Amino acid sequence: MDSGLEEATQKLAWLSFACARDDLESGVALLAELKVLLTRLHSLPPLEKTPNAVEELKIARTIYENAVILSLKIKDDEAFGRNLCQLKEFYINTWLVFARSPYEYQFLGLNLLRLLPENRISEFHTELEHLPLEALNHPCIKYAVELEQSFMEGTYKQLANFCQAVPNETYVYLMDRIAESVRDEIVDCSVEAYDYLPVSVAKKMLMFTSYREFFEYISEEQPEWEIKNCSIHFHMAKPKSHMDLSSFKLIKQALSYAQELEQIV
Amino acid sequence: MVSSAGSLLAMLQEPAPELKLHALASLNSLVHAFWHEISTSVSSIESLYEDEEFDQRQLAALVASKVFFYLGELNDALSYALGAGALFDVSDDSDYSQTLLAKALDEYAAIQSRAAGEDKTMDPRLEAIVERMLDKCILDGKYQQAMGMAVECRRLDKLEGAISQCDNLHGALSYCINLSHQYVSHREYRLEILQCLVKIYQTSPNPDYLSICQCLMFLDEPETVASILDKLISGSNVCTIFLLYQTIDDALLAYQTAFDLAENENQAFLLNVRNHLDALSSARSDADSRATNAATEPSGDVQMGDDVNMPNGTALTVDPVKVAHADRLTKIKNILSGETSIQLTLQFLYSHNRSDLLILKTIKQAVEMRNSVCHSATICSNAIMHAGTTVDTFLRENLEWLGRATNWSKFSATAGLGVIHRGHLQQGRALMAPYLPQNGAVGSASPYSEGGALYALGLIHANHGEGIKEFLRESLRNTSSEVVQHGACLGLGLAALGTADEEICEDIKNVLYTDSAVAGEAAGIGMGLLMVGTASEKATEMLAYAHDTQHEKIIRGLSLGIALTVYGREEEADTLIEQMTRDQDPILRYGGMYALALAYRGTANNKAIHQLLHFAVSDVSDDVRRTAVLALGFVLYNEPEQTPRIVSLLSESYNPHVRYGAALAVGISCAGTGLSEAISLLEPLTSDVVDFVRQGALIAMAMVMIQINESYDSRVGAFRRKLEKIILDKHEDTMSKMGAILASGILDAGGRNVTIKLKSKSKHDRLTAVIGLAVFTQFWYWYPLTYFISLAFSPTALIGLNSDLKVPKFEFLSNAKPSLFDYPKPTTQQTATASVKVPTAILSTYAKAKSRAKKDAESKAKEKAEVAPPPSEDASAASTSMQLWLLSQVDAAAAEKKGPEPEPQFQLLTNPARVIPTQEKFIKFLEDSRYEPVKTAPSGFVLLRDLKPTEAEELVLTDAPSTAAGTNAPAPSASEQGSGAMAVDEEPQPPPAFEYTS
């Protein structure tokens, strides 16, 4: 068991080294080995306490912190999510046992930000509720919260500004995703709100810097839009209105059933 | 400890298989706490299971199964648990595995019980689980559980295994028999189980012959029963004095077995057993004689004794063993033919008769002269009250009044004699002689009394008609009067019940084809009675004729007849039932309801109940609806507690016919139980707005309350007063009045010593009783059929018999207050009238009141005078024996003896005694008694083993009437009987009777 711990410590050193050098390939390979190694450490969640539990937990935590950053760098969204999930477990379960990680709030903030572009707002708030009060003052968490607020309010301008001022360099990787989801949000609203929009206005609204990018976006993502007379027509993309349920019919039916039931016996 | 399964779920998505495995294993141990979290990503676990390359698919299946279990999706949980294979732990005690095992069993049983045509593919994994489970139960010693499961799952091999390993073999077997009757609704499968049980029984070293024979009777294997009985009565072949004691025990056992068989009243089966017995014993005696001949010649000193046929006559002493054997054989045959039990019952009913003539007198006075319905109802009521007691005092005292019956009433009145003398096999014919059609001399009596007399003969010999059926056939062939034919057909049907005799059938069929409405109706019923439970081809023939004929009466008779033929056939009858219930003619559909009722009698089969309920609410004909509800009573009589619940809604129906049916359904299925729910349901119906509903409710109530007395349920007293009120009320409708009169007859039926019992003590159906009640319900259309209710009566007696089938003096304990089960007080009638008089006394002047008071005092004195004699016989016997008992139990006695007021907590009964069904659980046999029962049954015929065979026995009842054929009526031991009744009965010829005014 000790040997396992030692091995893990060594490999972790290699991993941080690889990360620092941006040697992503060897980093991924090392990480995979490390994760398997971790499953052999008995004290890791969800298992019982062992003498070197603290050491093991600490090392596992650091490994997963590295894993998160690594997955951000290689732009593997799924792995990013998974790693954050597992890392979070360590944060929640260990803070009574030993000191918090200095990066804890940074990663928790990342976790919050991860949920925003996917529009998982309810989960976002659940996560937020799990955090202790003082966490809200941490710049990373504060940033995520403010971002969410403007996202909800629809002050997309402000959002754009936020995107420029990230509190930590790891956050940059997520900003593209957020910008994209903001755009999607605006598209949805415009389709509902307007029958057509002049191209220039639309471009500005959707925060495209050049017309070429804008038209590429339209042809790839929104084939239903029609461009006529320098304006964009949305009528093809309008969502169908729901057929409203004929409640009167249903009520009538239910009543007649009840009546017939009564008459049977 | 972890707070969420999120990280593990995330790990599940990792590409490395080691990580997935680790995650799964951890999830498996945590699933009970985090199933809600896991459930959202259960699909990923499922996909792991479906991934052929993943090497721990079973673990994935187990986790998925647990999640589905917590989600309440048991079907999915089960299918994944099956996928988990060996990982699914059968011996686990957790909720999860317990629930899933139950589910697996259900599933397995459902697949196993599918009919042959359906898809029967069995998942081998499911089978494996069930087998693992069964084996485990057997290993753990939970045999009953294992047996139950094996029966449910149709695994007779496992059932056999469980029983054979069980340490209490007899207990296990009787448990299984119970199981098969109560819970196995499929007839064929039930027979398979019984076959299997018999096989086990026979291999056991010390077989329980009583149970084997019961099983064999169900399987309809008379040969085997005969050979068992034969073995028992003949003992071992090498007979020595040493073994003699043993053989007496065996013989007792054989007698007991025979009594139990006879109690089920399956005439055809019993006949077969008798014939086989004869064949066996004659074969044996042939073989014996040959063997002894061969043996004696060379050696000479064979202790087998000598054969009578031996020509050289070395020793003409008759072999005692053989004599004993012959004697036992005749006894067994007598028991099987029912003669012994009928005779004993007759003696019991006669000697214990407690019918209250005052009630009848009141009815007679209250009933209007010209109202023939009530008049014949009264006669009928009298017949029922004295059913089987042979006491016809009331008729003798009221000959003139009786003479008012004309035409069909005369038919009924004559037939009533048959009910009174029911079971009087030896003298039945002599009793009825004055009314029977005289050969040659025509016109001596009216055809109505002749027909009635033939019907009466049938009632007397019901189900035991060996001796009388030739005479009935003769009478049927010699007459052309349709009334006589009517009586003869009913009589023949009753006498030859269920024998399926071809010749008789032809005779009745000839009558049917004359197409006369009156005779045809009886012919239809008669044919049905003859063919009861045979499901013979004749049914289709009858159905065809029912379509041909124009007469409604004939169609009705035939459709009831067809229903009778499918008695007890369950699934086998389905085609015929389908045919009848789909018919255009409502009368045939009505017959279809009876067919359903009788085919599924006492099975509580869900399908049948469902069908009946459907007809009860959807058929267009009132008759069909009424019968459908009524039929529920027959289907449910094995679970009387259920019936009130099932029909309670129907009893509130707007349709009076449905209400009537509901009342009778409760009456039939709860008959004799005194069930509180049943009484509560019937009570409001007895004051229904429609007259015939009241009639039905009163009759049903009487059937439920039969033999229950007021101290057991106070509502009985109220009901008796209500009956009296209805009978006395001038403005009451005739229909309900008739119901009340019949009800008071039923309430005190058979001298207050019989109850209506549709099941024998061994929990089998009593064929005669069920048939009797079914035909009885026909009184709606045809009053003379009311008498069929007498077939359902069964005496509530415990009769102990010694090895000579005599009734020895023997006492046993009823461990309850005597008043709970006592006869109702005979003077209720008078006190009731007295209490009626009181209000008038208050209203009148003082002087009048004074004279009234005087009269009251007088009447009370009279009452006392009347009360005095009855206790002399039983009570005095009981009290003397009680004192003996008290003396033996010194310390307890001292306290008890002082205060006469507090009622004793127990009662000593002397053989033969009245033991009513509700009393049975209090019956105890005394340990220090001279006799020990072979079978500890609380009622019926019980063979007693004499522990002091050397001492002289003291007998209670003499066996008078069996020898003297025509002269003697059953005479109980003279000392106990009132001499007046005695004189009446020793008079052989019955009433030179009422001269009918023609």
PDB file of C-alpha atoms in Angstrom, chain B residues 493-612:
ATOM      1  CA  GLY B 493     -83.907 -38.813  -9.788  1.00  0.00           C
ATOM      2  CA  LEU B 494     -83.496 -38.525  -6.035  1.00  0.00           C
ATOM      3  CA  ALA B 495     -83.228 -42.225  -5.347  1.00  0.00           C
ATOM      4  CA  ALA B 496     -80.734 -42.888  -8.128  1.00  0.00           C
ATOM      5  CA  LEU B 497     -78.855 -39.649  -7.579  1.00  0.00           C
ATOM      6  CA  GLY B 498     -75.660 -39.541  -9.597  1.00  0.00           C
ATOM      7  CA  THR B 499     -75.693 -43.209 -10.569  1.00  0.00           C
ATOM      8  CA  ALA B 500     -76.102 -42.512 -14.284  1.00  0.00           C
ATOM      9  CA  ASP B 501     -78.175 -45.669 -14.623  1.00  0.00           C
ATOM     10  CA  GLU B 502     -78.857 -46.166 -18.343  1.00  0.00           C
ATOM     11  CA  GLU B 503     -82.201 -47.926 -17.945  1.00  0.00           C
ATOM     12  CA  ILE B 504     -83.671 -45.350 -15.634  1.00  0.00           C
ATOM     13  CA  CYS B 505     -82.443 -42.671 -17.949  1.00  0.00           C
ATOM     14  CA  GLU B 506     -84.290 -44.251 -20.859  1.00  0.00           C
ATOM     15  CA  ASP B 507     -87.503 -44.409 -18.852  1.00  0.00           C
ATOM     16  CA  ILE B 508     -87.304 -40.778 -17.877  1.00  0.00           C
ATOM     17  CA  LYS B 509     -86.432 -39.786 -21.407  1.00  0.00           C
ATOM     18  CA  ASN B 510     -89.580 -41.471 -22.661  1.00  0.00           C
ATOM     19  CA  VAL B 511     -91.592 -39.289 -20.327  1.00  0.00           C
ATOM     20  CA  LEU B 512     -89.709 -36.237 -21.527  1.00  0.00           C
ATOM     21  CA  TYR B 513     -90.523 -36.953 -25.140  1.00  0.00           C
ATOM     22  CA  THR B 514     -94.253 -37.067 -24.467  1.00  0.00           C
ATOM     23  CA  ASP B 515     -93.865 -33.288 -24.378  1.00  0.00           C
ATOM     24  CA  SER B 516     -96.234 -32.779 -21.503  1.00  0.00           C
ATOM     25  CA  ALA B 517     -95.371 -29.624 -19.603  1.00  0.00           C
ATOM     26  CA  VAL B 518     -95.903 -30.950 -16.094  1.00  0.00           C
ATOM     27  CA  ALA B 519     -94.205 -34.293 -16.522  1.00  0.00           C
ATOM     28  CA  GLY B 520     -91.496 -32.868 -18.769  1.00  0.00           C
ATOM     29  CA  GLU B 521     -90.320 -30.392 -16.191  1.00  0.00           C
ATOM     30  CA  ALA B 522     -89.823 -33.097 -13.615  1.00  0.00           C
ATOM     31  CA  ALA B 523     -88.247 -35.329 -16.224  1.00  0.00           C
ATOM     32  CA  GLY B 524     -85.672 -32.672 -17.001  1.00  0.00           C
ATOM     33  CA  ILE B 525     -84.757 -32.287 -13.352  1.00  0.00           C
ATOM     34  CA  GLY B 526     -84.878 -36.035 -12.835  1.00  0.00           C
ATOM     35  CA  MET B 527     -82.437 -36.665 -15.653  1.00  0.00           C
ATOM     36  CA  GLY B 528     -80.153 -34.041 -14.210  1.00  0.00           C
ATOM     37  CA  LEU B 529     -80.267 -35.653 -10.790  1.00  0.00           C
ATOM     38  CA  LEU B 530     -79.545 -39.028 -12.291  1.00  0.00           C
ATOM     39  CA  MET B 531     -76.531 -37.688 -14.151  1.00  0.00           C
ATOM     40  CA  VAL B 532     -75.185 -35.421 -11.436  1.00  0.00           C
ATOM     41  CA  GLY B 533     -71.550 -34.645 -11.997  1.00  0.00           C
ATOM     42  CA  THR B 534     -71.087 -37.106 -14.837  1.00  0.00           C
ATOM     43  CA  ALA B 535     -70.749 -34.497 -17.590  1.00  0.00           C
ATOM     44  CA  SER B 536     -72.220 -37.130 -19.878  1.00  0.00           C
ATOM     45  CA  GLU B 537     -73.222 -36.837 -23.487  1.00  0.00           C
ATOM     46  CA  LYS B 538     -76.825 -36.707 -22.385  1.00  0.00           C
ATOM     47  CA  ALA B 539     -76.428 -33.025 -21.649  1.00  0.00           C
ATOM     48  CA  THR B 540     -76.187 -32.113 -25.331  1.00  0.00           C
ATOM     49  CA  GLU B 541     -79.191 -34.254 -26.063  1.00  0.00           C
ATOM     50  CA  MET B 542     -81.126 -32.419 -23.369  1.00  0.00           C
ATOM     51  CA  LEU B 543     -79.988 -29.091 -24.731  1.00  0.00           C
ATOM     52  CA  ALA B 544     -81.193 -30.036 -28.182  1.00  0.00           C
ATOM     53  CA  TYR B 545     -84.606 -30.977 -26.859  1.00  0.00           C
ATOM     54  CA  ALA B 546     -84.792 -27.759 -24.884  1.00  0.00           C
ATOM     55  CA  HIS B 547     -84.438 -25.946 -28.174  1.00  0.00           C
ATOM     56  CA  ASP B 548     -87.158 -28.046 -29.772  1.00  0.00           C
ATOM     57  CA  THR B 549     -89.892 -27.874 -27.204  1.00  0.00           C
ATOM     58  CA  GLN B 550     -92.397 -25.084 -26.840  1.00  0.00           C
ATOM     59  CA  HIS B 551     -93.107 -25.494 -23.146  1.00  0.00           C
ATOM     60  CA  GLU B 552     -91.312 -23.079 -20.893  1.00  0.00           C
ATOM     61  CA  LYS B 553     -91.641 -25.463 -17.983  1.00  0.00           C
ATOM     62  CA  ILE B 554     -89.836 -28.202 -19.852  1.00  0.00           C
ATOM     63  CA  ILE B 555     -87.086 -25.849 -20.939  1.00  0.00           C
ATOM     64  CA  ARG B 556     -86.640 -24.749 -17.348  1.00  0.00           C
ATOM     65  CA  GLY B 557     -86.549 -28.286 -16.051  1.00  0.00           C
ATOM     66  CA  LEU B 558     -84.070 -29.269 -18.717  1.00  0.00           C
ATOM     67  CA  SER B 559     -81.780 -26.322 -18.214  1.00  0.00           C
ATOM     68  CA  LEU B 560     -81.584 -27.063 -14.507  1.00  0.00           C
ATOM     69  CA  GLY B 561     -80.981 -30.689 -15.383  1.00  0.00           C
ATOM     70  CA  ILE B 562     -78.135 -29.792 -17.695  1.00  0.00           C
ATOM     71  CA  ALA B 563     -76.653 -27.637 -14.974  1.00  0.00           C
ATOM     72  CA  LEU B 564     -76.771 -30.590 -12.598  1.00  0.00           C
ATOM     73  CA  THR B 565     -74.835 -32.815 -14.979  1.00  0.00           C
ATOM     74  CA  VAL B 566     -71.788 -30.586 -14.864  1.00  0.00           C
ATOM     75  CA  TYR B 567     -71.689 -30.521 -11.080  1.00  0.00           C
ATOM     76  CA  GLY B 568     -68.111 -30.127  -9.881  1.00  0.00           C
ATOM     77  CA  ARG B 569     -66.518 -30.431 -13.302  1.00  0.00           C
ATOM     78  CA  GLU B 570     -65.002 -26.930 -13.176  1.00  0.00           C
ATOM     79  CA  GLU B 571     -63.056 -26.193 -16.388  1.00  0.00           C
ATOM     80  CA  GLU B 572     -64.429 -29.229 -18.153  1.00  0.00           C
ATOM     81  CA  ALA B 573     -67.857 -27.630 -18.143  1.00  0.00           C
ATOM     82  CA  ASP B 574     -66.752 -24.414 -19.763  1.00  0.00           C
ATOM     83  CA  THR B 575     -67.894 -25.262 -23.285  1.00  0.00           C
ATOM     84  CA  LEU B 576     -71.349 -26.214 -22.147  1.00  0.00           C
ATOM     85  CA  ILE B 577     -71.627 -23.170 -19.930  1.00  0.00           C
ATOM     86  CA  GLU B 578     -70.514 -20.972 -22.790  1.00  0.00           C
ATOM     87  CA  GLN B 579     -73.150 -22.536 -25.019  1.00  0.00           C
ATOM     88  CA  MET B 580     -75.904 -21.962 -22.476  1.00  0.00           C
ATOM     89  CA  THR B 581     -74.973 -18.462 -21.412  1.00  0.00           C
ATOM     90  CA  ARG B 582     -74.806 -17.314 -25.031  1.00  0.00           C
ATOM     91  CA  ASP B 583     -78.236 -18.665 -25.845  1.00  0.00           C
ATOM     92  CA  GLN B 584     -81.080 -16.513 -27.101  1.00  0.00           C
ATOM     93  CA  ASP B 585     -83.521 -18.048 -24.695  1.00  0.00           C
ATOM     94  CA  PRO B 586     -83.342 -16.422 -21.238  1.00  0.00           C
ATOM     95  CA  ILE B 587     -84.419 -19.679 -19.608  1.00  0.00           C
ATOM     96  CA  LEU B 588     -81.366 -21.436 -20.976  1.00  0.00           C
ATOM     97  CA  ARG B 589     -79.146 -18.593 -19.872  1.00  0.00           C
ATOM     98  CA  TYR B 590     -80.758 -18.998 -16.506  1.00  0.00           C
ATOM     99  CA  GLY B 591     -79.758 -22.650 -16.597  1.00  0.00           C
ATOM    100  CA  GLY B 592     -76.282 -21.492 -17.560  1.00  0.00           C
ATOM    101  CA  MET B 593     -76.055 -19.585 -14.286  1.00  0.00           C
ATOM    102  CA  TYR B 594     -76.880 -22.735 -12.380  1.00  0.00           C
ATOM    103  CA  ALA B 595     -74.319 -24.591 -14.449  1.00  0.00           C
ATOM    104  CA  LEU B 596     -71.696 -22.047 -13.445  1.00  0.00           C
ATOM    105  CA  ALA B 597     -72.792 -22.294  -9.840  1.00  0.00           C
ATOM    106  CA  LEU B 598     -72.624 -26.054  -9.713  1.00  0.00           C
ATOM    107  CA  ALA B 599     -69.567 -26.607 -11.880  1.00  0.00           C
ATOM    108  CA  TYR B 600     -67.573 -24.239  -9.698  1.00  0.00           C
ATOM    109  CA  ARG B 601     -69.339 -25.014  -6.407  1.00  0.00           C
ATOM    110  CA  GLY B 602     -67.305 -24.048  -3.416  1.00  0.00           C
ATOM    111  CA  THR B 603     -64.166 -23.222  -5.362  1.00  0.00           C
ATOM    112  CA  ALA B 604     -64.344 -19.419  -5.108  1.00  0.00           C
ATOM    113  CA  ASN B 605     -62.934 -19.502  -8.615  1.00  0.00           C
ATOM    114  CA  ASN B 606     -62.236 -15.963  -9.711  1.00  0.00           C
ATOM    115  CA  LYS B 607     -63.205 -16.524 -13.302  1.00  0.00           C
ATOM    116  CA  ALA B 608     -66.590 -17.893 -12.337  1.00  0.00           C
ATOM    117  CA  ILE B 609     -67.243 -15.070  -9.897  1.00  0.00           C
ATOM    118  CA  HIS B 610     -66.292 -12.583 -12.529  1.00  0.00           C
ATOM    119  CA  GLN B 611     -68.623 -14.107 -15.058  1.00  0.00           C
ATOM    120  CA  LEU B 612     -71.509 -14.274 -12.615  1.00  0.00           C
TER     121      LEU B 612
END
